[in-house]
Amino acid sequence: RDLDIDELEEYALKQRPDLYETDLKILIQKDEARTALLSLFPGLRFFAATHYDDNRLLLSNNWNSVGAGIGWELLDLPARYAPLKGREKAVEMAKVNRLMTTVGVITQVHIALLDYAIKVDRFRLLEDTYQLAANLLEMAKMKNQAGRLPNIAVTQRHLEEMAAKLRRDEAVVDLMV
C-alpha cells in the first residue's frame, strides 16, 4: 500500500538508458530528414577567384572574379524524394520503438509490483501458519505435562513448528529480494 505505482513508473522510466538512446536516435533521424528535405531545394554557390592570362593582347593579365550561382538539378528530384520519405519513416519508426520500450518498462513495473504483493501475501500466510504451529506446540507441551499426549506427538509438533518457521523465513528472503 505504501508503494505508489506512478512514482515507480516514473523512476523506472528515468533509469532506462535505452530510452535516452532512443530519444537521441529520434533527434538524429529528424536531422537526417531535415537534411534530405533541404537537398530538394536549389543549391546556392559562392565563388571568388584570381585569374592570370599571359596573352599580350589583353589590357591586364590579372583579374579577379567574385560571384554567386544557383543550381537546381530538376532531374535529380525524384531520386532525392525517396530518401526523404525513408527518413520520415525512420523518424516514425524510432518514435514507435520508444513507445514500445516505454510500454514494456511500465508493464515490468506493474508485474514487479504484483509479484511483490503476492510475496507479501505469501509471507503473511506463512507467518500465520507459523503462529498456528507455535500455538499447537504450546498446547501439545501442556497436554504432555498433563499426561494426555505422548512425547512423540510433542516432538512431531516441534518439527512442524520448525518447518513452518523455515518456510516463513524463506518467504522473508523472497520478500527482501
CSV table of C-alpha atoms in Angstrom, one decimal:
chain,number,residue,atom,x,y,z
A,1,ARG,CA,0.0,0.0,0.0
A,2,ASP,CA,2.9,2.3,0.6
A,3,LEU,CA,4.2,1.9,-2.9
A,4,ASP,CA,2.9,4.4,-5.4
A,5,ILE,CA,2.7,2.9,-8.9
A,6,ASP,CA,3.1,6.3,-10.6
A,7,GLU,CA,6.3,7.0,-8.7
A,8,LEU,CA,7.6,3.5,-9.5
A,9,GLU,CA,6.8,4.0,-13.2
A,10,GLU,CA,8.5,7.4,-13.3
A,11,TYR,CA,11.6,6.1,-11.5
A,12,ALA,CA,11.8,3.1,-13.9
A,13,LEU,CA,11.4,5.3,-17.0
A,14,LYS,CA,14.1,7.7,-15.8
A,15,GLN,CA,16.6,4.9,-15.1
A,16,ARG,CA,16.4,3.3,-18.5
A,17,PRO,CA,19.4,4.3,-20.7
A,18,ASP,CA,17.8,2.7,-23.8
A,19,LEU,CA,15.0,5.3,-23.6
A,20,TYR,CA,17.6,8.0,-23.6
A,21,GLU,CA,19.3,6.3,-26.6
A,22,THR,CA,16.0,6.1,-28.5
A,23,ASP,CA,15.4,9.8,-27.8
A,24,LEU,CA,18.8,10.6,-29.3
A,25,LYS,CA,18.1,8.4,-32.3
A,26,ILE,CA,14.8,10.3,-32.9
A,27,LEU,CA,16.7,13.6,-32.9
A,28,ILE,CA,19.3,12.1,-35.3
A,29,GLN,CA,16.6,10.8,-37.6
A,30,LYS,CA,14.9,14.2,-37.6
A,31,ASP,CA,18.1,15.9,-38.5
A,32,GLU,CA,18.7,13.5,-41.4
A,33,ALA,CA,15.1,14.0,-42.6
A,34,ARG,CA,15.6,17.8,-42.5
A,35,THR,CA,18.9,17.4,-44.5
A,36,ALA,CA,17.1,15.2,-47.1
A,37,LEU,CA,14.3,17.9,-47.3
A,38,LEU,CA,16.9,20.7,-47.8
A,39,SER,CA,18.6,18.7,-50.6
A,40,LEU,CA,15.4,19.1,-52.7
A,41,PHE,CA,15.9,22.9,-52.8
A,42,PRO,CA,18.2,24.7,-55.2
A,43,GLY,CA,21.8,24.9,-54.2
A,44,LEU,CA,23.4,28.3,-53.6
A,45,ARG,CA,27.1,28.5,-54.5
A,46,PHE,CA,29.5,31.4,-53.9
A,47,PHE,CA,32.9,31.7,-55.6
A,48,ALA,CA,35.9,34.0,-55.7
A,49,ALA,CA,39.0,33.6,-57.8
A,50,THR,CA,42.1,35.3,-59.1
A,51,HIS,CA,42.9,34.7,-62.8
A,52,TYR,CA,46.0,35.2,-64.9
A,53,ASP,CA,46.4,35.0,-68.7
A,54,ASP,CA,49.8,35.7,-70.4
A,55,ASN,CA,48.1,36.8,-73.6
A,56,ARG,CA,49.9,40.0,-74.6
A,57,LEU,CA,46.8,41.4,-76.3
A,58,LEU,CA,45.0,41.8,-73.1
A,59,LEU,CA,44.9,45.1,-71.3
A,60,SER,CA,45.5,43.4,-68.0
A,61,ASN,CA,46.9,39.9,-67.5
A,62,ASN,CA,45.5,39.6,-63.9
A,63,TRP,CA,41.9,39.9,-62.9
A,64,ASN,CA,39.6,38.8,-60.0
A,65,SER,CA,36.1,37.3,-60.3
A,66,VAL,CA,33.5,37.1,-57.5
A,67,GLY,CA,30.0,35.8,-57.7
A,68,ALA,CA,27.2,33.6,-56.7
A,69,GLY,CA,25.3,30.9,-58.5
A,70,ILE,CA,22.1,29.0,-58.0
A,71,GLY,CA,21.8,25.5,-59.3
A,72,TRP,CA,18.8,23.2,-59.3
A,73,GLU,CA,19.0,19.7,-60.7
A,74,LEU,CA,15.4,19.1,-61.6
A,75,LEU,CA,16.1,15.6,-63.0
A,76,ASP,CA,17.6,14.6,-59.6
A,77,LEU,CA,14.4,15.5,-57.6
A,78,PRO,CA,12.7,12.1,-57.9
A,79,ALA,CA,15.8,10.3,-56.7
A,80,ARG,CA,16.1,12.7,-53.7
A,81,TYR,CA,12.4,12.4,-52.8
A,82,ALA,CA,12.6,8.7,-52.0
A,83,PRO,CA,15.3,9.1,-49.3
A,84,LEU,CA,13.3,12.0,-47.8
A,85,LYS,CA,10.3,9.7,-47.4
A,86,GLY,CA,12.6,7.0,-46.0
A,87,ARG,CA,14.0,9.4,-43.4
A,88,GLU,CA,10.5,10.5,-42.4
A,89,LYS,CA,9.5,6.8,-41.9
A,90,ALA,CA,12.7,6.2,-39.9
A,91,VAL,CA,11.6,9.1,-37.5
A,92,GLU,CA,8.2,7.4,-37.1
A,93,MET,CA,9.8,4.0,-36.5
A,94,ALA,CA,12.1,5.5,-33.8
A,95,LYS,CA,9.0,7.1,-32.1
A,96,VAL,CA,7.1,3.8,-32.2
A,97,ASN,CA,10.2,1.9,-30.9
A,98,ARG,CA,10.4,4.3,-28.0
A,99,LEU,CA,6.7,3.9,-27.3
A,100,MET,CA,7.0,0.1,-27.3
A,101,THR,CA,10.0,0.3,-24.9
A,102,THR,CA,8.1,2.7,-22.6
A,103,VAL,CA,5.1,0.3,-22.5
A,104,GLY,CA,7.5,-2.6,-21.8
A,105,VAL,CA,9.0,-0.7,-18.9
A,106,ILE,CA,5.6,0.2,-17.4
A,107,THR,CA,4.5,-3.4,-17.8
A,108,GLN,CA,7.6,-4.6,-16.0
A,109,VAL,CA,6.9,-2.2,-13.1
A,110,HIS,CA,3.3,-3.5,-12.8
A,111,ILE,CA,4.3,-7.1,-12.9
A,112,ALA,CA,7.0,-6.5,-10.4
A,113,LEU,CA,4.6,-4.7,-8.1
A,114,LEU,CA,2.1,-7.6,-8.4
A,115,ASP,CA,4.9,-10.1,-7.8
A,116,TYR,CA,5.8,-8.1,-4.6
A,117,ALA,CA,2.2,-8.1,-3.5
A,118,ILE,CA,2.0,-11.9,-4.0
A,119,LYS,CA,5.1,-12.3,-1.9
A,120,VAL,CA,3.8,-10.1,0.8
A,121,ASP,CA,0.5,-12.2,0.9
A,122,ARG,CA,2.6,-15.4,1.0
A,123,PHE,CA,4.7,-14.1,3.8
A,124,ARG,CA,1.6,-13.1,5.8
A,125,LEU,CA,0.1,-16.5,5.2
A,126,LEU,CA,3.2,-18.3,6.3
A,127,GLU,CA,3.5,-16.0,9.3
A,128,ASP,CA,0.0,-17.0,10.4
A,129,THR,CA,0.9,-20.7,9.7
A,130,TYR,CA,4.0,-20.3,11.9
A,131,GLN,CA,1.9,-18.7,14.7
A,132,LEU,CA,-0.6,-21.5,14.5
A,133,ALA,CA,2.2,-24.1,14.6
A,134,ALA,CA,3.7,-22.4,17.6
A,135,ASN,CA,0.4,-22.4,19.4
A,136,LEU,CA,-0.2,-26.1,18.6
A,137,LEU,CA,3.3,-26.8,20.0
A,138,GLU,CA,2.5,-25.0,23.3
A,139,MET,CA,-0.8,-26.9,23.6
A,140,ALA,CA,1.0,-30.2,22.9
A,141,LYS,CA,3.5,-29.4,25.6
A,142,MET,CA,0.7,-28.6,28.1
A,143,LYS,CA,-1.1,-31.8,27.2
A,144,ASN,CA,2.2,-33.7,27.6
A,145,GLN,CA,2.7,-32.3,31.0
A,146,ALA,CA,-0.8,-33.3,32.0
A,147,GLY,CA,-0.1,-36.8,30.7
A,148,ARG,CA,-2.6,-36.8,28.0
A,149,LEU,CA,-0.2,-36.7,25.0
A,150,PRO,CA,2.9,-38.9,24.3
A,151,ASN,CA,6.4,-37.4,23.9
A,152,ILE,CA,6.5,-38.4,20.2
A,153,ALA,CA,3.5,-36.2,19.5
A,154,VAL,CA,5.2,-33.2,21.1
A,155,THR,CA,8.3,-33.9,19.0
A,156,GLN,CA,6.2,-34.0,15.9
A,157,ARG,CA,4.6,-30.7,16.8
A,158,HIS,CA,8.0,-29.2,17.4
A,159,LEU,CA,9.2,-30.4,13.9
A,160,GLU,CA,6.1,-28.9,12.4
A,161,GLU,CA,6.7,-25.6,14.1
A,162,MET,CA,10.4,-25.6,12.9
A,163,ALA,CA,9.3,-26.3,9.3
A,164,ALA,CA,6.7,-23.5,9.5
A,165,LYS,CA,9.3,-21.1,10.8
A,166,LEU,CA,11.7,-22.2,8.0
A,167,ARG,CA,9.1,-21.6,5.3
A,168,ARG,CA,8.3,-18.2,6.8
A,169,ASP,CA,12.0,-17.2,6.8
A,170,GLU,CA,12.2,-18.3,3.2
A,171,ALA,CA,9.3,-16.0,2.4
A,172,VAL,CA,11.1,-13.2,4.2
A,173,VAL,CA,14.1,-13.7,1.9
A,174,ASP,CA,11.9,-13.7,-1.2
A,175,LEU,CA,10.3,-10.5,0.1
A,176,MET,CA,13.6,-8.8,0.6
A,177,VAL,CA,14.9,-9.8,-2.8
